[in-house]
CSV table of C-alpha atoms in Angstrom, one decimal:
chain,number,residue,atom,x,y,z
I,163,UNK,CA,-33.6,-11.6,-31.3
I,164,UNK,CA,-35.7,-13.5,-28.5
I,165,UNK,CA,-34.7,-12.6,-24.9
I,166,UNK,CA,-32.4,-14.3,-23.2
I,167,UNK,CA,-33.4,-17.3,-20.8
I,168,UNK,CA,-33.0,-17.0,-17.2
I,169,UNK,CA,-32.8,-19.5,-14.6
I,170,UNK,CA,-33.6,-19.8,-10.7
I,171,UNK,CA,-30.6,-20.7,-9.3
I,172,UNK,CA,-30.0,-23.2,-6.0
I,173,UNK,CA,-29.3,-22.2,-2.8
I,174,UNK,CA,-25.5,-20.9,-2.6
I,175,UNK,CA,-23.2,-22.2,0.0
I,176,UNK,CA,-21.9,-20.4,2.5
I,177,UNK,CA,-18.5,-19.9,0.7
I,178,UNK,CA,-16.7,-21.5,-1.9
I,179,UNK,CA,-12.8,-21.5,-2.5
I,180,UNK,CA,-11.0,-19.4,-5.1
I,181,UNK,CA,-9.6,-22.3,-6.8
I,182,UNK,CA,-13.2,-24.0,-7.0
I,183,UNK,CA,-15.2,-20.8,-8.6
I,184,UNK,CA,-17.3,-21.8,-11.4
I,185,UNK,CA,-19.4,-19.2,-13.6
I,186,UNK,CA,-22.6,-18.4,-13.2
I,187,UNK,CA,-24.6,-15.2,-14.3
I,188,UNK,CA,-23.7,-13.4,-11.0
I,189,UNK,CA,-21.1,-14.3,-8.7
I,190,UNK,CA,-19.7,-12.9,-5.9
I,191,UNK,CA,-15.9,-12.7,-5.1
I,192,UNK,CA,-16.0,-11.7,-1.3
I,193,UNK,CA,-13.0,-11.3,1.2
I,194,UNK,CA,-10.0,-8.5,2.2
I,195,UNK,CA,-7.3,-11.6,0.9
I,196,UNK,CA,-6.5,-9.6,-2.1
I,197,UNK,CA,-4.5,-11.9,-3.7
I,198,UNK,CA,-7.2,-14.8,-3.7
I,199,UNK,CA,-10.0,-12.2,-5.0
I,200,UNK,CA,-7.2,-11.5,-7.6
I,201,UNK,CA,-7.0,-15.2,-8.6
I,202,UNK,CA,-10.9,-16.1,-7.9
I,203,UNK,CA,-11.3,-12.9,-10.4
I,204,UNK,CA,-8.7,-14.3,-13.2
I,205,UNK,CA,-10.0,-18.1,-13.0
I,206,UNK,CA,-13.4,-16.8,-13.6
I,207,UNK,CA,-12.1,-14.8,-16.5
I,208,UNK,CA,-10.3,-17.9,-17.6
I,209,UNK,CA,-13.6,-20.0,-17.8
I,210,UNK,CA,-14.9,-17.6,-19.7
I,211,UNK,CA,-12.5,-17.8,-22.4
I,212,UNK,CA,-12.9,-21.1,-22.5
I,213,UNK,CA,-16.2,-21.1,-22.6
I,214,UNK,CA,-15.9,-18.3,-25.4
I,215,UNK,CA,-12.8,-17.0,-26.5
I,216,UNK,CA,-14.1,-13.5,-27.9
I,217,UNK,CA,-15.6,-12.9,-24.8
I,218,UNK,CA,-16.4,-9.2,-24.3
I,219,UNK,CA,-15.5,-8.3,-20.8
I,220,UNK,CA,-16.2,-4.8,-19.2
I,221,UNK,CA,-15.1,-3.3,-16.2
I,222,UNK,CA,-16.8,-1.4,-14.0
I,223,UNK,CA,-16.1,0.5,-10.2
I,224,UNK,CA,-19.0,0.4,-8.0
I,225,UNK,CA,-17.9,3.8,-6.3
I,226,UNK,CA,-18.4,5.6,-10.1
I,227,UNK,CA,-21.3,3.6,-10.9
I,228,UNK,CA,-24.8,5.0,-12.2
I,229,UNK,CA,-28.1,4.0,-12.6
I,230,UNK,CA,-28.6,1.6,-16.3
I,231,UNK,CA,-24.9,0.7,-17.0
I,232,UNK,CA,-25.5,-2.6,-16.0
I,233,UNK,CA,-28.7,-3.1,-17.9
I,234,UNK,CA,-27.3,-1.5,-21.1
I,235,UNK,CA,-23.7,-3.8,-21.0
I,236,UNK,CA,-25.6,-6.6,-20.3
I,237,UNK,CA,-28.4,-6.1,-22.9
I,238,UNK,CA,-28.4,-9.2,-25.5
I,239,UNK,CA,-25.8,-8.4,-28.2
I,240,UNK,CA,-26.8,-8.1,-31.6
I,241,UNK,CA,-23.6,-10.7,-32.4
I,242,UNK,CA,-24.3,-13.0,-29.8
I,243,UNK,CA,-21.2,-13.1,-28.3
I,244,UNK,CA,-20.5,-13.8,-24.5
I,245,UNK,CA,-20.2,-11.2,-22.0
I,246,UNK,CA,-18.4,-10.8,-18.6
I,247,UNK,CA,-18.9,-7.7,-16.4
I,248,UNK,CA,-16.6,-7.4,-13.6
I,249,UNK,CA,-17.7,-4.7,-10.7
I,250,UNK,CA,-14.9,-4.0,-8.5
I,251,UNK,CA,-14.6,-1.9,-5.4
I,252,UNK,CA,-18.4,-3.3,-4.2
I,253,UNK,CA,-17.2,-2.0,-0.8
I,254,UNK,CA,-17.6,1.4,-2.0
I,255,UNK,CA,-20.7,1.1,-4.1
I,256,UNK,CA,-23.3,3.8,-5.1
I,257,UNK,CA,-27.2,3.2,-4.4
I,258,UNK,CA,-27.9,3.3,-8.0
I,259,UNK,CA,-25.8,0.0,-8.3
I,260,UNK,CA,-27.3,-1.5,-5.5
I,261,UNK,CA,-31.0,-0.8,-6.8
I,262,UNK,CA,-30.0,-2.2,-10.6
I,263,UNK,CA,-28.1,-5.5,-9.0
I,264,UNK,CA,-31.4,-5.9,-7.3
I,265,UNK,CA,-33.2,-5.7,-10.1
I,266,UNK,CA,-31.0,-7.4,-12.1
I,267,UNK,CA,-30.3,-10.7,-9.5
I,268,UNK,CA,-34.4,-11.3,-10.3
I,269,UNK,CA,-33.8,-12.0,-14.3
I,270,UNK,CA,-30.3,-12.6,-14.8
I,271,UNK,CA,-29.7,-13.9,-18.4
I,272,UNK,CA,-27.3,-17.3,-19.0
I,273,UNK,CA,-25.6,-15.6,-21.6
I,274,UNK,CA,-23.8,-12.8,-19.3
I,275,UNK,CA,-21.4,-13.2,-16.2
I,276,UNK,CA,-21.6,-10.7,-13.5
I,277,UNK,CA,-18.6,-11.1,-11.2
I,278,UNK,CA,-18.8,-8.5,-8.3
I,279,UNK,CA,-15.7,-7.9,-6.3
I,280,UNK,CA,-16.3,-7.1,-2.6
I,281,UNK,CA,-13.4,-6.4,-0.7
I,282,UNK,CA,-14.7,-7.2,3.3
I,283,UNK,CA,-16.6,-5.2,6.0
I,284,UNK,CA,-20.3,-4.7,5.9
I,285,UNK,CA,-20.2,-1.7,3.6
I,286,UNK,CA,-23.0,-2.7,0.9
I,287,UNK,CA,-24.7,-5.0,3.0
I,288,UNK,CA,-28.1,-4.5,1.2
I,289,UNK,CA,-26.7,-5.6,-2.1
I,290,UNK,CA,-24.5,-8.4,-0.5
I,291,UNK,CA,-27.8,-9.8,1.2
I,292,UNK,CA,-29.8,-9.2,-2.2
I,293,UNK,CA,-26.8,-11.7,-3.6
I,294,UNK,CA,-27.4,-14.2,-0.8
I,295,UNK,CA,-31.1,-14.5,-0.8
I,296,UNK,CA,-30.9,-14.6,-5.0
I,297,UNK,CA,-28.9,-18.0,-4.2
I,298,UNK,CA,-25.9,-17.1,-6.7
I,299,UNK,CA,-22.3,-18.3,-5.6
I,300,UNK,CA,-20.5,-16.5,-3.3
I,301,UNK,CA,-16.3,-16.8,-3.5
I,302,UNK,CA,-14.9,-16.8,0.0
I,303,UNK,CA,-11.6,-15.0,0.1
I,304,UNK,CA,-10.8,-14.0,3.7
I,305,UNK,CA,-7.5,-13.0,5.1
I,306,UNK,CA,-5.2,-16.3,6.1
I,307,UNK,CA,-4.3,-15.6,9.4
I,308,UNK,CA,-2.6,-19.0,11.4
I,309,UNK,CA,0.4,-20.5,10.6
I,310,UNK,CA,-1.4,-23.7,10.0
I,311,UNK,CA,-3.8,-22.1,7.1
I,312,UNK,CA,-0.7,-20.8,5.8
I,313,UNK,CA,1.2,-24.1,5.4
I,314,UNK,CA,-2.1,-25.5,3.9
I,315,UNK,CA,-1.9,-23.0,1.1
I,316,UNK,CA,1.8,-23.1,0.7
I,317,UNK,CA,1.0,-27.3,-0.1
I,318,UNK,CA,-1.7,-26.4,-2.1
I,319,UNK,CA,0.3,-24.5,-4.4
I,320,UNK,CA,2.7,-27.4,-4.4
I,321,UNK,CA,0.0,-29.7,-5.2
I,322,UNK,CA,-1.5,-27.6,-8.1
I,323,UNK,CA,1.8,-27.9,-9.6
I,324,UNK,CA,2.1,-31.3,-9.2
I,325,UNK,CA,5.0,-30.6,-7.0
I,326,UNK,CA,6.5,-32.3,-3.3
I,327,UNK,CA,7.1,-30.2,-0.9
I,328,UNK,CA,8.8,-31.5,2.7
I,329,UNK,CA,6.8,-30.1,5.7
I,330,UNK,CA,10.3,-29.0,6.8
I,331,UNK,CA,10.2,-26.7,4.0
I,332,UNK,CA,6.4,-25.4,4.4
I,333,UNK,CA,7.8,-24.4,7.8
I,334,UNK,CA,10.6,-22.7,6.6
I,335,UNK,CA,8.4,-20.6,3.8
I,336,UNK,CA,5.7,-19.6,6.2
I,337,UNK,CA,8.2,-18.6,9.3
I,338,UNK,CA,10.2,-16.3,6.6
I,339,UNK,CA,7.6,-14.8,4.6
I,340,UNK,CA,4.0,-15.8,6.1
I,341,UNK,CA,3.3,-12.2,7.2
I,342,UNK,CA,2.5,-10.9,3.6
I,343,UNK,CA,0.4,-14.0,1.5
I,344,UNK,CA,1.3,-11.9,-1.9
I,345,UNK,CA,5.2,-13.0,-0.8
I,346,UNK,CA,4.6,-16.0,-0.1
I,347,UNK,CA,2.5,-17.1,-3.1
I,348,UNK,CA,5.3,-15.6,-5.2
I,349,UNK,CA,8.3,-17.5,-3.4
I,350,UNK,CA,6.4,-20.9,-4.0
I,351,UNK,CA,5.5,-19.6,-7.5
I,352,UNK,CA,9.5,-19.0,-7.9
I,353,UNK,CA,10.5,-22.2,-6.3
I,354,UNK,CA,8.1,-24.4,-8.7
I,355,UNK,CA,9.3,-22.6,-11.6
I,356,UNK,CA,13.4,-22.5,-10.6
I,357,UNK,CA,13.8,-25.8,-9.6
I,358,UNK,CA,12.7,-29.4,-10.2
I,359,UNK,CA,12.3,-32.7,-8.1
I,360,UNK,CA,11.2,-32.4,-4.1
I,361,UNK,CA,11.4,-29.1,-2.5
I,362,UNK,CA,13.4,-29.5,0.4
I,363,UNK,CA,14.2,-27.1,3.4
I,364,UNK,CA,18.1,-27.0,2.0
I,365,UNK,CA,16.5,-25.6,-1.1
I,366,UNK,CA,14.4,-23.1,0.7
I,367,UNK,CA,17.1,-22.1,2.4
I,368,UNK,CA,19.4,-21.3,-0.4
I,369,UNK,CA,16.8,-19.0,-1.9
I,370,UNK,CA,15.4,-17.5,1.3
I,371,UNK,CA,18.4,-18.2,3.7
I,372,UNK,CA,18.5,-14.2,4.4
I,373,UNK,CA,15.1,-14.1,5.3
I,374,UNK,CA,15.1,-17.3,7.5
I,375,UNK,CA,18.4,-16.6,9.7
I,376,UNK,CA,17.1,-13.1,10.6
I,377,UNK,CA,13.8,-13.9,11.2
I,378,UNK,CA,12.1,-13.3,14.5
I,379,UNK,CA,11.3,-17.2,14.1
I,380,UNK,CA,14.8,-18.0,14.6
I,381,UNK,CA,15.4,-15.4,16.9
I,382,UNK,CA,13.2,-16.8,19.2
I,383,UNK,CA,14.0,-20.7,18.5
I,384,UNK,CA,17.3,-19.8,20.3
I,385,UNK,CA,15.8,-18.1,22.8
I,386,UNK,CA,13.3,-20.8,23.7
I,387,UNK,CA,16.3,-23.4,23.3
I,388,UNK,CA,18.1,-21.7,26.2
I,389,UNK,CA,21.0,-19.9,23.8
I,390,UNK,CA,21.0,-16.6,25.0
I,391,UNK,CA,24.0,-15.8,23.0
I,392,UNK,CA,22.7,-17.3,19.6
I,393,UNK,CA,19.6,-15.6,20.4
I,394,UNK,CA,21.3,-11.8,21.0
I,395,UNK,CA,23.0,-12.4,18.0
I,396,UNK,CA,20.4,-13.2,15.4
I,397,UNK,CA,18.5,-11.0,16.9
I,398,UNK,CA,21.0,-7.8,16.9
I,399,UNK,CA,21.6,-8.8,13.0
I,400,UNK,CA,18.0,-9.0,12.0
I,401,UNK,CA,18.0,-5.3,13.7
I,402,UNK,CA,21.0,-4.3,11.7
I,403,UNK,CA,18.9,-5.6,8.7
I,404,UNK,CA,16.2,-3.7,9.3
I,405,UNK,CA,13.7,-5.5,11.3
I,406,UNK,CA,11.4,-3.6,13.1
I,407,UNK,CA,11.2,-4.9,17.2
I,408,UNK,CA,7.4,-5.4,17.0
I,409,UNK,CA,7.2,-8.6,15.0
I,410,UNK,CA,10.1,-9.4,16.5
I,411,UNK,CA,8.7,-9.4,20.1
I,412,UNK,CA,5.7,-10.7,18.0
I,413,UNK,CA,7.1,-14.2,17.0
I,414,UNK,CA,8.4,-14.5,20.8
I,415,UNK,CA,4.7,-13.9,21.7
I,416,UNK,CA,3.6,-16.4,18.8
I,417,UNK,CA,6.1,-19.6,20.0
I,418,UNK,CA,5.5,-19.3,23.8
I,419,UNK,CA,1.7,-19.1,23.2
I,420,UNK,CA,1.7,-22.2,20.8
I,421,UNK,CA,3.9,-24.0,23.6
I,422,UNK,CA,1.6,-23.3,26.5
I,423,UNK,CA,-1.6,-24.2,24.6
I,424,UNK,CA,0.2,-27.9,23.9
I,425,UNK,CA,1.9,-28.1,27.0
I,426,UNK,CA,-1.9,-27.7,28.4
I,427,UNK,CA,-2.8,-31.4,26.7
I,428,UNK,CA,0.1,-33.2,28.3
I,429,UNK,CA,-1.3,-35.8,30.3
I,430,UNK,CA,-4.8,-35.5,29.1
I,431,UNK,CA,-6.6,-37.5,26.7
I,432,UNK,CA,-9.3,-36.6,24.0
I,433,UNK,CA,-7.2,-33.4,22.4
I,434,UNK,CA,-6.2,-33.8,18.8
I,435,UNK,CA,-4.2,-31.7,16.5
I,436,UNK,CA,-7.5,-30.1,14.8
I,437,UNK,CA,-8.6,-29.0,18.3
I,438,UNK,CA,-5.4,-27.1,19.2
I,439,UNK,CA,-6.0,-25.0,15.3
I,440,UNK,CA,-2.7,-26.2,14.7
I,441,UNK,CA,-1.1,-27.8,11.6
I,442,UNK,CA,0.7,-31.3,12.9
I,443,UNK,CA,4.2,-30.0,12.2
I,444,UNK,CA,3.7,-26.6,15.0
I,445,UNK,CA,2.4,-29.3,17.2
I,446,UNK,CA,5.7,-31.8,16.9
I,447,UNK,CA,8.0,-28.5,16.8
I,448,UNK,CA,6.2,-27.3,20.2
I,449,UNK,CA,6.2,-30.7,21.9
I,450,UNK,CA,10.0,-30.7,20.8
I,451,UNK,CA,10.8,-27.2,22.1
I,452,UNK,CA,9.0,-28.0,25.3
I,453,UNK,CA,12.0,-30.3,26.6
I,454,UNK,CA,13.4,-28.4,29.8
I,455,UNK,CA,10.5,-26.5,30.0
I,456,UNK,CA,8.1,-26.3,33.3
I,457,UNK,CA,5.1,-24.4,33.6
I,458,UNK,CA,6.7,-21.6,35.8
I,459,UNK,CA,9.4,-20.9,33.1
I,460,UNK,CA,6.8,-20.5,30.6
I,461,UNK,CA,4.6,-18.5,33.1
I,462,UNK,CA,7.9,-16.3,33.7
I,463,UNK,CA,9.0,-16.1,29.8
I,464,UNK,CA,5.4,-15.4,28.9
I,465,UNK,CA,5.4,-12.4,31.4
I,466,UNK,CA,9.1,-11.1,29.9
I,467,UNK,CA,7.6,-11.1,26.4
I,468,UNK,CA,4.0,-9.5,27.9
I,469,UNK,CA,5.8,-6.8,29.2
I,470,UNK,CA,8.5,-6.1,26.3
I,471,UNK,CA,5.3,-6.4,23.7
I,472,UNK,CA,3.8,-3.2,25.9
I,473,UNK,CA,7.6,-1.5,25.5
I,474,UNK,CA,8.2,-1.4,21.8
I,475,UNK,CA,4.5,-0.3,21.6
I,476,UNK,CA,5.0,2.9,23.0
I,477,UNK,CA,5.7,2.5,26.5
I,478,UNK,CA,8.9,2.0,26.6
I,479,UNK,CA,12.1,4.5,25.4
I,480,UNK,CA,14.6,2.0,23.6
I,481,UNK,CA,12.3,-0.8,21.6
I,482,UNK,CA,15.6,-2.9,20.6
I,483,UNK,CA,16.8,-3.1,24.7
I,484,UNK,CA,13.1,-4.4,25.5
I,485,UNK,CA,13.4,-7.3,23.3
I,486,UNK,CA,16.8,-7.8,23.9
I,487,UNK,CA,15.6,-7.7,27.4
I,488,UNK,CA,13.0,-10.4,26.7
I,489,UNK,CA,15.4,-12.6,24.9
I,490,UNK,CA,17.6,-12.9,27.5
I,491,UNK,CA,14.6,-13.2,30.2
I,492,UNK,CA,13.1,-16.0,28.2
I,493,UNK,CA,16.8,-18.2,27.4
I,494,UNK,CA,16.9,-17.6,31.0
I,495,UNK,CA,13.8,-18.8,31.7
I,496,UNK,CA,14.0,-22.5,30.4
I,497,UNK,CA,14.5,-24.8,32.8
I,498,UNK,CA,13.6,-22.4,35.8
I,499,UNK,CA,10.8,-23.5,38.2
């Protein structure tokens, strides 16, 4: 059987999405966002099928690696069937992969996709750089850390469904489960599948309600609205419901800071949403919760929360007093010059 044909491949760019991974004979799934490696991973596994439905595929870990699997899996099969070879754990890899990737990135046949699996950091560097200047794909899947990334997914799962969702209820999902994106990909995956017609923040509240009232979000929405009693009392029940006074303090820390850096623009011209990293609906909610607000209040409820973050971090003796101390410090503080 004649040898398979190779190809020189384009320049890669820097990073493409999960959802926009196409094959090619190697490509790299990079980023510590485990569930969008996960999903880059599957949709590459789906295109083979579709490509060839009795494709082989073989897995492989990089840390238990050694010298001429790759070459022998990917040898040309007697059948001619497709292969995929997925190497997971790159991270963690042995020299002897890195030396046959090498080799391997130089003659790459058409007729076999490689999909390595790098989970973040710098560990395998040489074989990550060998990947870059070979020109294959490269699958960006870094953690989703602001609030506004966050909403952008939870529409984009939406929108792959063919589903409206209100920004109202984007909010609502991101504020109650946007600290673990596994959770939250599986609430909108729940939501599309339970219920029909717009997704609305009623209906994210009948199915997350628990999670919303006792967040920290809503702990510190009284707070910042000047209702220390509201606040104390949300607060003491997402304590009694097992929320730890770190994230807590956290989301305090997370509204005031997103308040001062739009209260900053007030009165200036030039500054749009994209410059504040903010998705338009923080930067309404802010500009709302900034009524009775004056720059010393914040200056004095930023402080509280400074000091109460330090307390339930170890240098304090009774966490849940320190933020109930900050609550009460920031209700207090609205208002105040």
């Amino acid at each position: 059987m004649p040898p398979s044909k190779t190809r020189r491949p384009s320049p890669a760019p820097a990073g493409i999405a999960w959802d926009a991974a196409a094959l090619a004979p190697v490509v790299l799934v990079r980023g510590a966002e485990g569930l969008l490696a996960d999903r880059a991973v599957a949709r590459l596994l789906d295109l083979a099928r579709e490509v060839d439905e009795h494709v082989e595929v073989t897995r492989l870990e990089a840390a238990a690696y050694e010298t001429g699997q790759l070459e022998m899996i990917a040898s040309p099969s007697l059948f001619g069937e497709k292969r995929c070879i997925v190497i997971g754990g790159v991270e963690a890899c042995t020299d002897a992969l890195i030396d046959d990737v090498d080799a391997y990135l130089r003659h790459a046949p058409d007729d076999v996709w490689v999909v390595l699996r790098h989970n973040g950091g710098q560990r395998g560097k040489r074989l990550l750089d060998a990947v870059a200047r070979a020109g294959f794909p490269v699958v960006a899947c870094e953690p989703i850390k602001r609030d506004a990334d966050k909403a952008a997914f939870v529409s984009a799962e939406f929108a792959r469904a063919r589903r409206r969702v209100e920004p109202a209820a984007t909010q609502a999902l991101v504020q109650a489960l946007g600290s673990d994106l596994r959770e939250l990909g599986a609430a909108c995956s729940q939501l599309i599948a339970d219920t029909t017609g717009t997704v609305t923040a009623e209906v994210v509240g009948r199915y997350y309600g628990g999670r919303v009232e006792a967040s920290g979000f809503r702990v510190a929405d009284a707070a910042l609205s000047g209702n220390a009693g509201e606040a104390i009392a949300l607060l003491r029940h997402a304590v009694a419901t097992g929320a730890d006074p770190v994230p807590l303090v956290a989301a305090l820390a997370v509204k005031l800071r997103t308040m001062a850096k739009v209260d900053a623009t007030r009165g200036r011209s030039g500054h749009t949403v994209a410059e504040l990293g903010m998705a338009p609906w923080q930067v309404d909610q802010a500009r709302r919760a900034l009524a009775g607000w004056s720059p010393e209040g914040l200056a004095a409820a930023i402080t509280a929360v400074a000091a109460a973050d330090a307390e339930v971090k170890g240098l304090g003796r009774d966490p849940v007093y320190a933020v109930e101390r900050a609550v009460l410090r920031v209700a207090a503080s609205r208002g105040g010059r």
